[in-house]
Each structure stands twice: as C-alpha cells, then as structure tokens.
Amino acid sequence: MAVTHRLRSRLLAVLITCVMMLSTLGGLAYVVSGAIRSMAFSADQMDDARALSAARGALAALKKQLSATIRDNAYWDDAYESLQKSDAQAWATENWGATTADYPLYDTAIVMNADGKPLIAYHKGIALGDAETERFFFGNLSGVVTAARNVDFADDNLPVAFVKTRDGLALVGAAAVQPSVHAAFDIKTAKVLLFSKQMTSDVVAELANTFSIEGLVLSSGAGDRAMLHADALDIYGREIAKVTWPPMHPGTVSYDRVRPALITAALVLLTLLGAVAVSGLVVFRGLRNSERIATHKAGHDALTGLWNRAGCLEQLDEKLTSVVREPCITLHLLDLDGFKPVNDAWGHPVGDKLIKAVAARLSANLPPTTTVARLGGDEFAIIGGSETDDPSMPLCQRILQALSTPFVIDGRTIEIGGSLGWAEADADVSDSTELLRRADLALYEAKSLGRGMAVFYESALDDEAFRHAELEQELRLGLAASEINVVFQPLIEASTQKVSGVEALARWTSPTRGPVSPDVFIRVAEKAGLIDQLGLQVLRTALRASFSWPDIGVAVNVSPLQLRNPYFSRKVKEALEECRFDPARLTIEVTEGVFISNPEQAKRAFDALRDIGVKIALDDFGCGYASIGTLREFGFDSMKVDRSLVLGLDKDHNGGAILQATVALANALNLPVTAEGIETEDQATAVRLFGCERLQGYLYSKPVDAAEITRKYFTPDLARVG
Ligand code: C2E
Ligand code: CA
Ligand code: CA
C-alpha cells in the first residue's frame, strides 16, 4: 500500500505542476494582452485630449486674431476724429467698408451709431442697407455692441463671439472707436466698430491644417456621438454651433497593426499550452495506470488473480464500515482438505495449478456479488452479502459443491475437498479482524470434525476456545508438576507368543477434570509448544521404568513437531546416557505427518537418530497417504499397520486382502510389521498368517503401568503370555 501512496503523491505533483504551468502561461498571456489593450486605449484617450485642446486653442487663436485687428482699427486717433466729422460715412467706407472685399482677417465691417443704426455696413465690399444688415445677422449684433460699450480702456479682452448669419456662422468682434491713448470720451454714445469673419469651409480647413486636427468640420446640429467636438459660444456663453472631428484612435490603429503578430504569438502560446496539457495528460495517465497496477498488485494474489489477504480484509472493512451497511455480511473461510499430499506427491507446479483451478472453480460457481480471495497456501475466503444468500442453496453448500467434481491437472484426476468455517457479521462485529477471528474459529472446529465439514460460528465456539485455553494452562501446570504418567502395552512376538517389547503411552489425569485422552492433550501440547517438554518427560520416564526389563525393546511415540527441533537427537542421546539405556533397544514411532510436512528435515532427524543407534518405526501405516515407496525412501526399521486395517478384517473380504497385500509388500522390503489393535483370536490368527511378526492389542494386554509389566512378564514364576 506504500507503493500506491507514493504514486498518488507523484500523481498529485504532476497535476499541480501542469495546472501551475497552464495557469502561469494563461495568466501571463492575459496580463500581456490586457496591458497592450490598455496601452492602446490610453493612447487613444491621450490623442483625444490633445485634439480637444488643439481645437479649443484654434478657436481661441481665431478670436484673439480678430480682437487684435479690431483693437488696431478702433483705438485710433484719426478714426475717432474723422468719425466726428460730417464726412464720417465716406471715411469709414474708404478705410473699412472697401477693405471687406478682399481682406483676409474679416469679410464684414459695420460702424454702429449710438442709436443702434449702422453708419456703414459692408459685406465682401458691398454695402448693406439697415434692414439687410439686420437680416444678415438675424438681429444678433446688439449683445456684442453693448458689450463693446462696457469695455475698459485697459482691458485687453474685447468682446468676440460667434453669431449665426444668413450664410452660416461668423465670428464677430466689436470695440468703441476711441483715441489711441487714454482720454476722456463718452463711450456710451461712441460709435462701435464691428468686424466679422464668416466661418467658411476654407477657414475651418485652414484651422485644421494649422492645428493638425484631421477631419475638422463645422456642425450646427446634435452631431455624431462618436465625433469629438469643441463648442462655438455666442456673446452670452450659449453654444450655437460646434466644430467636430473624428477621433484618430492612434492606439487602436497601432494595436490593429500589431494584432496579427499578437494573434500569432497567442497561437504559439496556445500550442505550447496545449503541448503542456497533452504531455501532462500523458504523464498523468501513465502514473494513474501504474497506480492502478500497483493497487491491483498490492491487493491481489499473483497466482490466482483473486484478492489477497490484505485486499480481502480491505474489502471486508469497506463493507463493514459502509454508511449503508448490508444487513447480512458473511465471511466463509475454506481450507482445502488433502492439498499438502498433492503438493508433496506431484510437486509445486501441480499444486499451483490445482490452486488456480480451485480459484477458477470458485469464481465461476459462486454468485458474482461474492468476493473471492486467497488468503495464502490452500486457504480461501469468500465474502458474501444479503443478495448472495439464497435459502434454497446456502453459500457454504455452494462452496463445497463447487469442489465436489474432481479436478484434472496435467492428465491427473485429483479429488479434493474442503473444510469450511463461516461467520456472519452481527451488531458486535465492527471490523474485519473480529469477523475473521470468528470464521477462523469455526474453520478450526470444522477441521477437527473431519474432512468436508462446514461449521457456522456460534458463541459456544468461543466458550470452547476458552476451555481449550484453560486446558492448555492446566497442562502447562501439570507438566511442571510431573503429572504426566507413562503406561506400557506389550508387543507380542507372533512366532513365540512371547513379549519382545513394550510401547510407552502417555497418560494424564488432570486434578480438575480427571483422565484426559492422549489424543486430546497431545494435540494441546503440540499447539501450545509444550510437546518437546512432554515428549522428553515421557521418554525419560519410559527409559527409567524399562531399565530393569531385560533385553526387550521399548517404543516411544514422537510427534512430528519434535523432529523439527534440530536438537532432538541430542536430547534423546542425553536421555539414553542419563538412564544408561542401550540405544539399540529404543524404537521411535513416528506417523507419516513427519515426512509429509518437511521430508528433508525428517531425513536429517532420522539420520541423526540412526547415528546414535536408535531404530525408527512408521506408525499408523494404512490410514493416511504414505506409500510403500516412502517406506523405502526413508529407510524405516519396522512398520505398524493401523488398527483400521485390522478392523477391516471383520468387515469384508476386501479388508483382509488389503491388509495381506500391505504386509506382503512390507515383508518384500524386509520390513518387519507389527499389527496394532488385536482384540480377538481371529484377528491374531489372520495377521499372523499374513506375515505380521508382532502383535499388539487388548487381546494380550491393555496399556498398563510399569509395575504391572514387571509383575506380569518379569516375575520369574509368572512369566507367561497374556
Ligand atoms: P498410537 O501410537 O497408535 O497408540 C496406540 C493406541 O491404540 C493407544 O491409544 C492404545 O491404547 C490403543 N490400543 C492399543 N490396543 C488397542 C486395542 O486392542 N483396541 C483399541 N481400541 N485400542 C487399542 P492411546 O493410549 O489412547 O493413545 C492414542 C494416541 O496418542 C497414540 O496412538 C499416539 O499417537 C498418541 N500418544 C500416546 N502417547 C504419546 C506420547 O508419549 N507421545 C506422543 N507424541 N504421542 C502419544
Ligand atoms: Ca504408537
Ligand atoms: Ca498406532
């Protein structure tokens, strides 16, 4: 799971890098284009402001020019005096009226009397009558005239303003005609000189040219809103017309000019962003893929492709802690029966194929809503839910049924069953650990009941497990207190009917529960790791007790687990030396479990035992998988056929044939055979005929204590069989 965590952070790093690069480049592009646009906009605004002040300056310059011209002509001693005389009209016509024909600075000249009537009025060299003058200016001159009569001598600002005329718009200025130096005169009755200049298109064009305002025109209406403008005001400050011109937008023009380059740059940037995004995506996908693979690997079994232990528990925890938890979650643990022998007999490749076949069989035969996992070895787990709970065929039955058809692996037909333990998650189960513990307990119980059993977890199992733990504790104390006794069962020579040996059998009477069967306490000792200690106690006791029995052999049972201890043979040797017991008289009885679980280790242990001179017998032959081949391979000194084979004698004819063949084969290998469990004379006769050299069973004696053996067989007067 650490792998996926590392991948996930790498994924995040790629994602963040991509997003950061994209947003940085995108942001940069946005800022740059925004800056260019705003530069263009402010350039436009600046140019508008410049044009506006140029237009206003142009109008002001025009006014100033007219004002200066009027001042030159009105503040003039000759003019003032001449206008007092009788030929005033002729003088005015000659000096001002005539000049209107072609003078560039004005095109109209009027001299206004105190009564408001013109002394003279000329427009472009042609005299205008009183009424004509009035019509030409639409009677708008009085304001300018009145203003002219209010001007101080020192005041430079003569009244100059725009007026509407018959021909359009004109600029008009006025001043009272007066001496050129300050003198006393009545300004209120003085004659007023007016000059005006028509704002013809030529005038406007010249203005535009001088002040570089392209497209400047005179306009009187509301005008185009997109156009810029400067107001033309009358003498009262009212707007009567305007000069307008189109905005130049130099910024926009430049912007438009560089736009193709900008678009190209944007496209390049976009391509770059695209490339970054695509490569980010590719890396992202790659990482996500490897994350998927890593997650799958971490949670799945490489051999079968099923969920593995970690994945199974994760799935189970997810189900158990889900907000909407299913009402019925079950966990079935399946342990294959007889898988180990298959593995041992045909090797791991066949074992692996069988495991794969079982996985495939389970996946194919169980409802798709179940989760199938391999916990390890030959153990499988199946997680079921409410929807998999079919009352007509419970899941546990389906599982065992799935295994009922034999498997064909590399041409071999292999029959294999399973033991099943299962538990249902009740309200007390909040996580996988507890459900697994319960199913495990049930599986343990199923296995102890024999093959092909399914056991459902019930709280009674917990009680039993508790009792088991109690028993274990008691046995521990019992061992420390030397409560383990040894009894002996004689082995009778078939040919002579004499005792040729004894088998030592452990006995334990618990102070609280009374006698406990060795089948029970030996298993408890094996599970609790007490078997080494127990086994040696039995060995020592047996050796000590049988020291005084001359010449006969002593057989001691040894658990496969004891042989796993590399110091076992040394301990045996020490015990032999301690009791000064002849190693040749000792036989170690082992069951086939020894060479099935670890043949190499068993061989080493046997060799070490043989080195010290101890014999080895194969116990319980015929009830398991051990073959004649194994007998040869491991070089046993003798063999004991299992009681079940002897019992078979009474049942049918076949039973006898099997026993006979077995004994014959062992004899062919020069292996003396002992028959156990002889209870009747018929059995004794039969096995003797088949070739068994030694007999053991209740017919001769039940296991008895050492004193009884001594009394029965080694007290001179009583020494006899039975
Ligand atoms: P086993 O080695 O096969 O021992 C023979 C068992 O068969 C003994 O049971 C014995 O009492 C019983 N038996 C002998 N003759 C007859 C008969 O004619 N009829 C019947 N019905 N039974 C007969 P026991 O003493 O209960 O021992 C059971 C098993 O416990 C032994 O089977 C052996 O595997 C194990 N065991 C006993 N003592 C020891 C020990 O010190 N160490 C180890 N590792 N295992 C022991
Ligand atoms: Ca035995
Ligand atoms: Ca036996």
mmCIF file of N, CA, C and O and ligand atoms in Angstrom, residues 503 505 557 589 619-620 640 676, ligand 2:
data_model
loop_
_atom_site.group_PDB
_atom_site.id
_atom_site.type_symbol
_atom_site.label_atom_id
_atom_site.label_comp_id
_atom_site.label_asym_id
_atom_site.label_seq_id
_atom_site.Cartn_x
_atom_site.Cartn_y
_atom_site.Cartn_z
ATOM 1 N N GLU A 503 5.226 -50.701 24.144
ATOM 2 C CA GLU A 503 5.051 -49.331 23.631
ATOM 3 C C GLU A 503 4.681 -48.454 24.800
ATOM 4 O O GLU A 503 3.765 -48.782 25.571
ATOM 5 N N LEU A 505 3.020 -45.262 26.399
ATOM 6 C CA LEU A 505 1.919 -44.362 26.049
ATOM 7 C C LEU A 505 1.682 -43.379 27.190
ATOM 8 O O LEU A 505 1.657 -43.766 28.360
ATOM 9 N N ASN A 557 6.441 -42.979 21.341
ATOM 10 C CA ASN A 557 5.824 -42.163 20.279
ATOM 11 C C ASN A 557 6.442 -40.759 20.262
ATOM 12 O O ASN A 557 6.654 -40.156 21.321
ATOM 13 N N GLU A 589 8.591 -44.206 17.394
ATOM 14 C CA GLU A 589 7.450 -44.374 16.488
ATOM 15 C C GLU A 589 7.029 -43.006 15.951
ATOM 16 O O GLU A 589 6.769 -42.095 16.728
ATOM 17 N N ASP A 619 4.481 -45.471 12.205
ATOM 18 C CA ASP A 619 3.257 -45.791 12.950
ATOM 19 C C ASP A 619 2.024 -45.544 12.071
ATOM 20 O O ASP A 619 2.085 -44.766 11.127
ATOM 21 N N ASP A 620 0.941 -46.203 12.394
ATOM 22 C CA ASP A 620 -0.362 -45.958 11.752
ATOM 23 C C ASP A 620 -0.333 -46.093 10.241
ATOM 24 O O ASP A 620 -1.032 -45.382 9.536
ATOM 25 N N LYS A 640 4.163 -50.247 11.582
ATOM 26 C CA LYS A 640 2.984 -50.719 12.310
ATOM 27 C C LYS A 640 1.768 -50.435 11.451
ATOM 28 O O LYS A 640 1.559 -49.275 11.041
ATOM 29 N N GLU A 676 -1.469 -53.545 15.105
ATOM 30 C CA GLU A 676 -1.993 -52.963 16.349
ATOM 31 C C GLU A 676 -3.479 -53.272 16.472
ATOM 32 O O GLU A 676 -4.143 -53.560 15.483
HETATM 33 CA CA CA B 2 2.343 -45.781 18.542
#
